[in-house]
XYZ file of C-alpha atoms in Angstrom:
605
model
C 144.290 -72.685 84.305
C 142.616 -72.650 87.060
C 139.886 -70.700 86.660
C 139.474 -72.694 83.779
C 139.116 -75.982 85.992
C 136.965 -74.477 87.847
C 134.673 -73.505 84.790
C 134.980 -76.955 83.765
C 134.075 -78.539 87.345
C 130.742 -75.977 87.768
C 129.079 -77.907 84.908
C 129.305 -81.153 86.702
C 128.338 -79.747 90.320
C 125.720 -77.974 89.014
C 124.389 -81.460 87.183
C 124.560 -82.883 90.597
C 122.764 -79.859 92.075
C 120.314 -80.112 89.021
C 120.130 -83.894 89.837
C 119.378 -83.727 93.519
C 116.531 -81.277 92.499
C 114.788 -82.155 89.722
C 111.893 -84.579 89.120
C 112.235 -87.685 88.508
C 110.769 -88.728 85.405
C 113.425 -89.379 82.984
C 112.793 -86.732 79.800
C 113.950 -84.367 81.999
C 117.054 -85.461 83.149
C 118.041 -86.626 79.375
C 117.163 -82.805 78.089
C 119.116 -80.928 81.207
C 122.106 -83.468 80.350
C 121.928 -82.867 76.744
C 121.660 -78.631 77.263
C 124.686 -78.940 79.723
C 127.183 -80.817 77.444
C 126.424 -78.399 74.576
C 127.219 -75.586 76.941
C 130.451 -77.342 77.820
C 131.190 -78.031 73.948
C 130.442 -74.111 73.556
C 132.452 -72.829 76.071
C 135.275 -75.027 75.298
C 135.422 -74.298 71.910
C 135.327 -70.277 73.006
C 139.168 -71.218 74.960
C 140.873 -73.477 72.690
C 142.737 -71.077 71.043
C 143.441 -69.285 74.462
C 144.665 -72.332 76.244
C 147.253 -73.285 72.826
C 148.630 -69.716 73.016
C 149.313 -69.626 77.058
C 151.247 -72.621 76.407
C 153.181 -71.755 73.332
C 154.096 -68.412 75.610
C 155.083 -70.328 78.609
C 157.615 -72.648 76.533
C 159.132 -69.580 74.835
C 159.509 -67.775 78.236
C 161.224 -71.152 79.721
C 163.516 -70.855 76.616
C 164.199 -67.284 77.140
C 164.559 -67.606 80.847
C 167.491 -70.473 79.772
C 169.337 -67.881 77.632
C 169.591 -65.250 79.769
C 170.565 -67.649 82.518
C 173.519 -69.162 80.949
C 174.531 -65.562 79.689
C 174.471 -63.945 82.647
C 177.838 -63.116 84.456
C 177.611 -64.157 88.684
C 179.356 -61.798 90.616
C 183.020 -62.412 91.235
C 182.920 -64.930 94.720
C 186.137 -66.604 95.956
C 185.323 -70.324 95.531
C 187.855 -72.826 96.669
C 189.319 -75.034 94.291
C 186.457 -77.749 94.709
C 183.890 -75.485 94.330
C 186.006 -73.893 91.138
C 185.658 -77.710 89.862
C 182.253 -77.516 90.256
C 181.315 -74.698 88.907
C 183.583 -75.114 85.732
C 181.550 -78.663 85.437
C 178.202 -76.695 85.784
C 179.214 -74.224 83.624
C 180.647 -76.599 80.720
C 176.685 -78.468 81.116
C 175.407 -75.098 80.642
C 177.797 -74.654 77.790
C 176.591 -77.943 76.431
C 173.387 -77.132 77.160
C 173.468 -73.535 75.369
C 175.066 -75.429 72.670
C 172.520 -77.880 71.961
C 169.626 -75.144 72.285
C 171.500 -73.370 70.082
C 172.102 -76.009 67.366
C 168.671 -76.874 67.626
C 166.875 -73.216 67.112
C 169.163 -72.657 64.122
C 167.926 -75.572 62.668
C 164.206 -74.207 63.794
C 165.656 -71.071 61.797
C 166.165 -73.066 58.856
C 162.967 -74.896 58.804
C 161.369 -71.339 59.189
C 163.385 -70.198 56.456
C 162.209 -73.022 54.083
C 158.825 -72.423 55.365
C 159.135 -68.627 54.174
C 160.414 -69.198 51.239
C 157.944 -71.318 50.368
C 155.094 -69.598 51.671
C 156.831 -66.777 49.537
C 156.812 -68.715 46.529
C 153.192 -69.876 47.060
C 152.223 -65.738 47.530
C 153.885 -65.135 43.971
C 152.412 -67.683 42.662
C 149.393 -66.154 43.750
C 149.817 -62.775 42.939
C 150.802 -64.111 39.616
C 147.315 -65.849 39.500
C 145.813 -62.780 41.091
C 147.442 -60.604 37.856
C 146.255 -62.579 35.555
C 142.317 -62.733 37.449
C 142.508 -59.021 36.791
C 143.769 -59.027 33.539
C 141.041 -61.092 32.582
C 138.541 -58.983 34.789
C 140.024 -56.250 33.212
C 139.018 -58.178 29.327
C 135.560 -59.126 30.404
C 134.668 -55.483 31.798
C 135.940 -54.468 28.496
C 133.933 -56.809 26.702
C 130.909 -56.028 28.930
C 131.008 -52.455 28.224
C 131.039 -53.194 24.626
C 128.181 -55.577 25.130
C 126.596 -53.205 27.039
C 126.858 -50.439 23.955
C 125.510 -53.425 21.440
C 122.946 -53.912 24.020
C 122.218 -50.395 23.863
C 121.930 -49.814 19.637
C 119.851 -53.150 19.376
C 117.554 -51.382 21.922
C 117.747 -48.283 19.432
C 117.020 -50.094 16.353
C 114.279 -52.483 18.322
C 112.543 -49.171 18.966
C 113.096 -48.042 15.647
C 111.861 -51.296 14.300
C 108.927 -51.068 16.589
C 108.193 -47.881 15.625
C 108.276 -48.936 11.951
C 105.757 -51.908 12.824
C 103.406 -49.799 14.692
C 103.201 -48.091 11.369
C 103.485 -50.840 8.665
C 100.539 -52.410 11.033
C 98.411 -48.823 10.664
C 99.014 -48.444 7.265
C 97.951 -52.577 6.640
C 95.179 -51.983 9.015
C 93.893 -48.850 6.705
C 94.725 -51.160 3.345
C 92.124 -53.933 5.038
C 89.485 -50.849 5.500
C 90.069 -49.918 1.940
C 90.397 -53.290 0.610
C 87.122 -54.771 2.292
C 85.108 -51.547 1.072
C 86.580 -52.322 -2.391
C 85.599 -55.490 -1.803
C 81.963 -54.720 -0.419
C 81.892 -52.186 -3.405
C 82.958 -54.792 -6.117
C 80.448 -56.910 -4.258
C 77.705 -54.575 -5.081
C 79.137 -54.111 -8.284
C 78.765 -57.788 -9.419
C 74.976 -57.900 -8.023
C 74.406 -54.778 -10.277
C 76.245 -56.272 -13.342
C 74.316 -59.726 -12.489
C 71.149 -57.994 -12.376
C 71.693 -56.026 -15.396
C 72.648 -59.279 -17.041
C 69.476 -60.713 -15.958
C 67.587 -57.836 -17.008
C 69.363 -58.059 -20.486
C 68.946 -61.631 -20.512
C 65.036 -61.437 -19.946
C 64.755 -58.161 -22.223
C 66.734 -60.674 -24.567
C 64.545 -63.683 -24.298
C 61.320 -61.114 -24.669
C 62.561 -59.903 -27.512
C 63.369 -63.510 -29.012
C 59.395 -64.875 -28.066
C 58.289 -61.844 -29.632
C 60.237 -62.733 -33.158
C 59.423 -66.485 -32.337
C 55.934 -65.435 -32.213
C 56.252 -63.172 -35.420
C 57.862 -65.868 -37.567
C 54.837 -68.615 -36.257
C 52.223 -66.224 -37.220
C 53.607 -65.203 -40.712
C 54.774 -69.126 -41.027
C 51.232 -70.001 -40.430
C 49.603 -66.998 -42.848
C 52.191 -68.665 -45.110
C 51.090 -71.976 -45.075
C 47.087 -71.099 -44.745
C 47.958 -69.558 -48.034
C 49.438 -72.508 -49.169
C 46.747 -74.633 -47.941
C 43.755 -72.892 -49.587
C 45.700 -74.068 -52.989
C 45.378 -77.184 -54.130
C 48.433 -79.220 -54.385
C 49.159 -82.386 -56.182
C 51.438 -84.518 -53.673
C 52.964 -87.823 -55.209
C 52.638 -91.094 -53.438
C 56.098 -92.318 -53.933
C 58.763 -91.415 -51.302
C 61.370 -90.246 -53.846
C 59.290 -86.657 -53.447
C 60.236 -85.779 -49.946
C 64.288 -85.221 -48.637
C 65.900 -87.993 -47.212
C 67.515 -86.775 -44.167
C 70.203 -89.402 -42.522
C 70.408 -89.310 -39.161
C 70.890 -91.751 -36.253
C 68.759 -90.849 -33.559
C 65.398 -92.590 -33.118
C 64.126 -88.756 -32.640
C 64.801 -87.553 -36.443
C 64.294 -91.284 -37.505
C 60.393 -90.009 -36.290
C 60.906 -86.726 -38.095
C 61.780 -88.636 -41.022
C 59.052 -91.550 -41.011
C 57.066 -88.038 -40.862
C 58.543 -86.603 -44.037
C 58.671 -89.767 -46.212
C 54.914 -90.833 -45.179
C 52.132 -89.944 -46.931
C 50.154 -87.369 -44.476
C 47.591 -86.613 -46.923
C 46.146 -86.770 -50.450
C 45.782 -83.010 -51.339
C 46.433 -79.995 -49.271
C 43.341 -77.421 -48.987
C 41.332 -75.221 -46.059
C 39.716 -78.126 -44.685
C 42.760 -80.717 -44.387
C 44.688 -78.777 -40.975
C 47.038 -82.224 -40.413
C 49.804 -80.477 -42.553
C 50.147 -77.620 -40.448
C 49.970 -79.684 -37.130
C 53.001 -81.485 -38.618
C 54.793 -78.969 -40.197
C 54.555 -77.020 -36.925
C 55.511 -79.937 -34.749
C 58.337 -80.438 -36.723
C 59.406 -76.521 -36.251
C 58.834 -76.638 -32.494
C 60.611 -79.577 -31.873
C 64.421 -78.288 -33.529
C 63.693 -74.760 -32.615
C 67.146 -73.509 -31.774
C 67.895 -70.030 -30.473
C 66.703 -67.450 -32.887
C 66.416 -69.629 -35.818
C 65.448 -72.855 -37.203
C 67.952 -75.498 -37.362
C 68.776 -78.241 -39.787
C 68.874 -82.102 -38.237
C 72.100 -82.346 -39.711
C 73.876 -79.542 -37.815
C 73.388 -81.072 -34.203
C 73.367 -84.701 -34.542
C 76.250 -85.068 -37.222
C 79.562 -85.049 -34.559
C 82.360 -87.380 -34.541
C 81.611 -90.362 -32.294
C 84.560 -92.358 -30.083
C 84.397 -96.169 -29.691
C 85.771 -98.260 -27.294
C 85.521 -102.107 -27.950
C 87.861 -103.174 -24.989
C 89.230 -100.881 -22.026
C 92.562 -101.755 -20.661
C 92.735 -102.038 -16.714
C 96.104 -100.062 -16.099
C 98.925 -101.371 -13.590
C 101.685 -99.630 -13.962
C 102.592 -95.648 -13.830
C 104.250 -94.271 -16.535
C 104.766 -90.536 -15.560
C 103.900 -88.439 -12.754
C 104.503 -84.734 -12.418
C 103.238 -81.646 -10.429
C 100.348 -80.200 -13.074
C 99.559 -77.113 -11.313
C 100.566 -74.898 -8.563
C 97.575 -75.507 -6.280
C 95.706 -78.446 -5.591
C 93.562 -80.436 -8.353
C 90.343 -80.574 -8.355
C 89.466 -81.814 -12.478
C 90.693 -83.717 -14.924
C 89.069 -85.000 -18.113
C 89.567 -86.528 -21.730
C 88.292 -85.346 -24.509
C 85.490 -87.414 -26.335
C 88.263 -87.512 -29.312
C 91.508 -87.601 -29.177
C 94.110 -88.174 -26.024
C 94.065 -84.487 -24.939
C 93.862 -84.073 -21.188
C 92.503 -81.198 -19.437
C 92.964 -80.769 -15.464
C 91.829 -77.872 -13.567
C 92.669 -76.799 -9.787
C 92.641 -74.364 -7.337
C 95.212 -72.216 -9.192
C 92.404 -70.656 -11.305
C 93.752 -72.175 -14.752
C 92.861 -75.101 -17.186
C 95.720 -77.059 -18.745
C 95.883 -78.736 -21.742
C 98.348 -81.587 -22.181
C 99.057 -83.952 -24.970
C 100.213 -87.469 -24.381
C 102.961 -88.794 -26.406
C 105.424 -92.030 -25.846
C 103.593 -92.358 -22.120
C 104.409 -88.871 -20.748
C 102.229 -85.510 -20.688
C 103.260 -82.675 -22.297
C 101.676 -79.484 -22.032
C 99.706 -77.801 -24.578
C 98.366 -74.828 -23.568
C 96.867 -72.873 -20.655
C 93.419 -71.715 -20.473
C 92.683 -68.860 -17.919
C 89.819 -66.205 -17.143
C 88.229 -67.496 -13.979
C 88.563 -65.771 -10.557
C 88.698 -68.537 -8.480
C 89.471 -72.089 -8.576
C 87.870 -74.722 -11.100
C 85.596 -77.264 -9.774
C 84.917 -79.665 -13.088
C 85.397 -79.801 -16.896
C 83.740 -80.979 -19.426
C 84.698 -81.092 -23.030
C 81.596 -81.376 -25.747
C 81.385 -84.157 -28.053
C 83.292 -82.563 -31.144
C 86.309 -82.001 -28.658
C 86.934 -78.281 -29.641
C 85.096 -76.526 -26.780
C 85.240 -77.462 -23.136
C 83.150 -76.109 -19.899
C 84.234 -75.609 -16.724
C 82.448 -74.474 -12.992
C 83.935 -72.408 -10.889
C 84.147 -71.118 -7.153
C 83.861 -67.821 -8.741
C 79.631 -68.495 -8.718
C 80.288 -69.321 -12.297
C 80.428 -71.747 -15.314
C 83.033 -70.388 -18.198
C 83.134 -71.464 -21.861
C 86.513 -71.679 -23.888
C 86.987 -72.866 -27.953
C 90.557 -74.996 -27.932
C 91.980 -72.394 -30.325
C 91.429 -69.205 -27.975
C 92.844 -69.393 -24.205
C 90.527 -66.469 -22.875
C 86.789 -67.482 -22.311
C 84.416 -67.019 -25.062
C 81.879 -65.886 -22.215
C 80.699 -66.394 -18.848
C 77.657 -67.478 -17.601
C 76.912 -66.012 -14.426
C 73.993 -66.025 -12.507
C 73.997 -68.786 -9.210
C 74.790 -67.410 -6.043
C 77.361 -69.706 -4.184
C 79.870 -71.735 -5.850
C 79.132 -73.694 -9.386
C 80.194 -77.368 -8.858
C 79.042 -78.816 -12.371
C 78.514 -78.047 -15.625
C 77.534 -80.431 -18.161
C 76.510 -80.313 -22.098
C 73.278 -81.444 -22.861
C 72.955 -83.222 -26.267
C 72.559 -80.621 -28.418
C 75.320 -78.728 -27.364
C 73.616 -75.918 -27.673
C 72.442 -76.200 -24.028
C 74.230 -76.621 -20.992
C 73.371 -77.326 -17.389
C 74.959 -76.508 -13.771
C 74.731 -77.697 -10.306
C 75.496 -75.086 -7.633
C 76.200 -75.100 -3.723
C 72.959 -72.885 -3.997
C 70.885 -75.844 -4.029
C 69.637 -74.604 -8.349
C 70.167 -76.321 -11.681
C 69.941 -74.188 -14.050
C 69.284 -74.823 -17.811
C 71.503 -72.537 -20.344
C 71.567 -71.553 -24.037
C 74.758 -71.060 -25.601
C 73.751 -69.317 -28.717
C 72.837 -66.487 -26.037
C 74.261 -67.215 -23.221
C 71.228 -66.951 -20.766
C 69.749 -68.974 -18.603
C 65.921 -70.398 -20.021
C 65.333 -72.738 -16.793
C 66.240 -72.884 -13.283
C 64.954 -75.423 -11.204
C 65.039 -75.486 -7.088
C 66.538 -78.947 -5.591
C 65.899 -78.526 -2.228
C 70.089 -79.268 -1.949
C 73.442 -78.619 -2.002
C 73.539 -80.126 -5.658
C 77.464 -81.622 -5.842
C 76.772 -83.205 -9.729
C 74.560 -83.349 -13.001
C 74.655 -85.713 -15.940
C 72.000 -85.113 -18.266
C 70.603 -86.441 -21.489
C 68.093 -84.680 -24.182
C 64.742 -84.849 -21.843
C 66.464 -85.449 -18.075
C 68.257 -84.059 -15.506
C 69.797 -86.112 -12.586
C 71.405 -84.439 -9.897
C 73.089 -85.574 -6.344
C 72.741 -84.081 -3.227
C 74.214 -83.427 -0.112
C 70.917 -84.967 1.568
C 71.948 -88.229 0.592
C 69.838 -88.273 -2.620
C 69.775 -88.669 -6.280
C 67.109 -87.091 -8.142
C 65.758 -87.416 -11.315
C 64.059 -84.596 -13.436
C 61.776 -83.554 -16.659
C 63.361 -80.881 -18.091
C 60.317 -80.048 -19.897
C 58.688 -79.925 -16.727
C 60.763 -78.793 -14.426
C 59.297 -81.543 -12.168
C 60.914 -84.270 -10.246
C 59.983 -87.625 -11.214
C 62.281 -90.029 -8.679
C 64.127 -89.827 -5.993
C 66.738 -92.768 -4.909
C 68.031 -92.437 -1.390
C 71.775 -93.376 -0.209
C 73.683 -93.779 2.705
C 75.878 -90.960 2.413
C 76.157 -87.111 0.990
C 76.647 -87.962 -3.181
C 80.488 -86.517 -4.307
C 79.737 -87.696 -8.088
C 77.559 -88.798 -10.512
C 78.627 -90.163 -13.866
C 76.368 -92.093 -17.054
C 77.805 -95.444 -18.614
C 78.653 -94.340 -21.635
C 75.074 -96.579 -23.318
C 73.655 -94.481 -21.127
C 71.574 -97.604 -19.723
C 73.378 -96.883 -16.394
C 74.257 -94.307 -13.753
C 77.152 -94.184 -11.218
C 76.972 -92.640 -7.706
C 80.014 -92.094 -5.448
C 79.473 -91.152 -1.842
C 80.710 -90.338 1.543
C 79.814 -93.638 2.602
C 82.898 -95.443 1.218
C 81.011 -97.008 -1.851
C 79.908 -96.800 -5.214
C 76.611 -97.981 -6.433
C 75.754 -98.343 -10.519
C 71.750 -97.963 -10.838
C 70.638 -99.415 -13.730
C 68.278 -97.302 -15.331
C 66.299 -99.917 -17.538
C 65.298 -102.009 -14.601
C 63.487 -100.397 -11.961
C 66.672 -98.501 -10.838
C 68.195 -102.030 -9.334
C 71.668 -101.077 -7.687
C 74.816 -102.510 -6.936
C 77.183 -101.399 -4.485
C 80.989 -101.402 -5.312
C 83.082 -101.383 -1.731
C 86.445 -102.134 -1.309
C 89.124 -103.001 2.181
C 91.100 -99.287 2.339
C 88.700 -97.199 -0.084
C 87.707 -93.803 1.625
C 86.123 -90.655 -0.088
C 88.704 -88.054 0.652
C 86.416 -85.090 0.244
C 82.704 -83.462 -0.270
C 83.593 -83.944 -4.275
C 85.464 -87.295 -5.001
C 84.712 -88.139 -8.467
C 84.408 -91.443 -9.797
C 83.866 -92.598 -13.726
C 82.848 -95.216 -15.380
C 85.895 -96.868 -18.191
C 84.807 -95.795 -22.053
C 83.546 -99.396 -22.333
C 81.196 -99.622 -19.225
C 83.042 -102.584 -17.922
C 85.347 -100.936 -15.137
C 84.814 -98.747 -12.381
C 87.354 -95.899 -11.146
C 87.692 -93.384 -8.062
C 90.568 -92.554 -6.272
C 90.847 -92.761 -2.572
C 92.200 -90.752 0.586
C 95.043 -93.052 0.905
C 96.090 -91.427 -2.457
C 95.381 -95.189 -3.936
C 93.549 -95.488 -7.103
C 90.650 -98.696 -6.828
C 89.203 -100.113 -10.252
C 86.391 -102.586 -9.686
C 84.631 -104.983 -12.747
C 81.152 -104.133 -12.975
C 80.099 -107.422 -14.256
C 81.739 -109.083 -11.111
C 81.570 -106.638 -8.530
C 85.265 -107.908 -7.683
C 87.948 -105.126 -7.113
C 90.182 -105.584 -9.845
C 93.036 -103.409 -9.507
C 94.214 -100.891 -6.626
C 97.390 -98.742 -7.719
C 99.190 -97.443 -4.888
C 102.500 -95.408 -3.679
C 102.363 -92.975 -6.463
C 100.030 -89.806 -4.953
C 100.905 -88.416 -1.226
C 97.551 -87.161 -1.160
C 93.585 -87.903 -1.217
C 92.716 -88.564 -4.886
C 90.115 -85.866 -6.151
C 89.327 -87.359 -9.695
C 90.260 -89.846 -12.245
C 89.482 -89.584 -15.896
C 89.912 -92.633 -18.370
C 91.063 -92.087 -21.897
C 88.715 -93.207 -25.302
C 90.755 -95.189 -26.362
C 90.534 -97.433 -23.111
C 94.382 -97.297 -22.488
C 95.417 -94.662 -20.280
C 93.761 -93.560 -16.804
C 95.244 -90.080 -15.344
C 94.636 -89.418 -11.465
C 94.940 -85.551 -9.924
C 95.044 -85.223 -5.791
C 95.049 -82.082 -3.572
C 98.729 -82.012 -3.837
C 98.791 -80.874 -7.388
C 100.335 -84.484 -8.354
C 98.684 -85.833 -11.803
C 100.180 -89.166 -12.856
C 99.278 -91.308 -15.894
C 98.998 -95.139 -15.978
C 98.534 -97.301 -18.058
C 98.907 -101.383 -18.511
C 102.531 -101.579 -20.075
């Protein structure tokens, strides 16, 4: 203890040495005090434990000490009787004494005893706890192992599996080699088979001027014959054949025939054969000569009033694609849509739903546009396939194929006659075809992505992707006009008078050009209407009074002509941007087709 004083004095006289000594600026006093007190704290702390144990061992040694004192036997002394007194009081306070001490270390045993016991119960309690620890260590390095052994098989069948990809992804990369030189290969095979078409088609079209050329000469040894005979030709009309046909072109041909060209037919009276030959060049069809009759006699729709529809009366998913086409036929209520799932359907409408007729299939990739021709038994469709494909109603495989653009075929129309036919192509041609041999006799360069083509007898008019319409001589192959918009053109469509074209185009309008007046437009716009793609198609109703294109808020908008006022928008029924409309002859149903391969039919009850 004392030793220990005398540690705890040297801090202080060495602070008063430190103090005598050092400087006196005040930092350094403050940082000596503070290193000296956590010495002190240090050392303390180092003989706590030493200075509790000394004095537990110096109060059992005083107890000890007491024991042995009172137990201890003196050595026999003669005392006198006070001093016997004495000593028997001493000894009774030592009795007393060894009593008490006594009493109170066996209750010190007690306490201990309690203590033990329940120090003993608290070590069961944890070996209990302990037991079950390593039970459940025991469980979890069971489970582990048999984790581990999983861990160890998935590793196995991962390698196995990667293995097995390593090879599925050789094998797929050699079926892309072989499938993109079967592709290169069926490439070159289509370029031969188109040339050899061409070839046959040109051989073909020789062969046809040559017989042309044959049956003009004999025709015209024929009728020099005839001429250098003289024939009496009556004055009266009743002589010639009265042909009855509607269109101002064989009303000429017949003013011809029922006039009276000449008097009497010799060598030096050539008008006849002028005529006669006019008349043959003008209804040349194919390899022979046609009658008026077989052209211009087909069955005609009317449409006195078109009904604006407002309500849908069925909706349904038409295809499996997207699509792209949908038309009525120029007789009846049969529908025809066409998408990107390479087919044509046919559906019949009956008590305001569609039900599906039959399928038409053949093309290679998916259809752009349809047409159906004025009798209503043969339709036309483009394709992506570079292609324009002709079916009859009552055979679902293409009669033939006309092949011969080289990018994707975007529209195909009927001419007139329906004998010819004319596409549009992203290869910036229109081409001019003959059914009867299914060839092309005229392609004409439009400087274009060409996106549309109506046509009549003697014109072409085609839209472009540089903002333009054009207008063309077929005859000539020339253009005549062009009419610039604000926008790429999606569509083109002719009132059905045929007094008036309509242009859709990327610039969120429609304009109707009216083709009798100097090509004055009109522009149709409407709050929410938005082309939703390069080939939005828009129509005019079967009367020429209403307006209808579908939008990319999958709304359909119908505007009046005569007013220019938006007249109807029908909403909520298509998820998708609108890619065509088509209105119905009879005026009373409108069908809409988006990319979502939704078609839905409305009408106004």
């Amino acid at each position: 203890m004392a030793a220990l004083e005398c540690q705890r004095d040297s801090p202080s006289t060495t602070l008063g040495r430190i103090h005598f000594a050092a400087e006196p600026m005040e930092t350094w006093k403050r940082h000596i005090i503070r290193q000296l007190k956590h010495r002190d704290k240090s050392q303390k702390k180092n003989f706590q434990d030493v200075i509790r144990s000394y004095i537990s061992l110096l109060e059992r040694t005083k107890q000890k000490a007491l024991i042995l004192g009172s137990v201890a036997r003196p050595p026999p002394v003669t005392y006198s009787e006070d001093s016997l007194a004495v000593q028997a009081s001493h000894h009774n306070n030592l009795v007393n004494d060894l009593q008490k001490t006594t009493g109170e270390l066996a209750y010190q045993v007690l306490q201990l005893q309690q203590k033990i016991e329940i120090k003993d119960a608290i070590l069961e309690e944890q070996h209990a706890s302990m037991r079950e620890a390593q039970a459940r260590l025991a469980q979890v390095e069971s489970e582990r192992g048999e984790l581990r052994a999983s861990v160890t098989q998935i590793r196995e069948r991962n390698r196995a599996l990667k293995r097995e990809y390593d090879a599925r992804l050789e094998q797929c990369s050699e079926k892309e080699k072989a499938y993109r030189q079967a592709r290169e290969r069926g490439q070159e095979i289509l370029e031969d088979m188109i040339k050899s078409k061409q070839q046959a088609a040109m051989k073909m079209n020789n062969r046809n001027e040559r017989r042309v050329r044959a049956r003009e000469a004999n025709l015209h040894k024929d009728l020099e014959l005839a001429a250098k005979k003289a024939v009496n030709i009556d004055d009266g009309p009743s002589s010639m054949p009265q042909l009855t046909v509607n269109t101002s072109a064989n009303i000429d041909v017949a003013e011809r025939c029922h006039a009276r060209v000449f008097r009497s037919a010799s060598a030096t009276s050539p008008r006849i054969l002028s005529s006669i030959r006019e008349l043959f060049e003008r209804k040349r069809r194919g390899n022979s000569v046609c009658r008026l009759e077989e052209d211009m006699y087909s069955p005609v729709g009317i449409c006195l009033a078109a009904r604006v529809p407002a309500v849908a009366k069925h909706a349904l998913d038409a295809h499996e694609l997207g699509i792209n086409a949908v038309r009525f036929s120029a007789c009846t209520n049969l529908l025809a849509t066409g998408g990107t799932d390479r087919v044509i359907k046919l559906w019949d409408i009956t008590a305001g739903m569609l039900h599906h007729r039959l399928t038409l299939d053949g093309s290679n990739e998916g259809i752009t546009s349809i047409e159906f021709d004025p009798t209503g038994t043969r339709i036309l469709a483009a394709s992506y396939d570079k292609s324009a494909l002709f079916w009859r109603l009552d055979d679902c495989v293409p009669k033939f194929t006309l092949t011969g653009h080289s990018r994707k075929v975007t529209a195909a129309k009927f001419r007139c006659s329906q004998r010819q036919v004319v596409t549009g192509s992203a290869d910036r041609t229109v081409k001019v075809w003959d059914l009867q041999r299914a060839a092309c006799i005229q392609t004409i360069e439009v400087l274009s992505y060409c996106s549309d083509v109506v046509c009549s007898e003697y014109f072409i008019i085609s839209g472009h992707y540089d903002h333009k319409i054009r207008f063309w001589d077929s005859r000539a192959a020339s253009c005549t006009q062009e009419l610039p918009l604000q926008g790429k053109v999606t569509s083109l469509d002719m009132c059905p008078d045929h007094r008036q074209l309509l242009s859709c185009s990327r610039d969120e309008s429609l304009q109707v050009v009216d083709l009798r007046m100097s090509n004055a437009r009109i522009s149709y716009r409407a709050e929410g209407f938005k082309c939703g793609c390069d080939s939005t198609k828009a129509i005019f109703s079967p009367d020429g009074s209403y307006l209808a294109a579908g939008s990319a808020d999958g709304a359909v908008y119908i505007w009046n002509v005569h007013t220019g006022n938006l007249e109807k928008r029908l909403p909520d029924m298509h998820s998708a941007s609108i890619n065509a409309v088509a209105w119905s002859l009879s005026g009373e149903f409108v069908v809409s087709v988006d990319k979502s391969r939704r078609a839905v039919l409305w009408s106004d009850i």
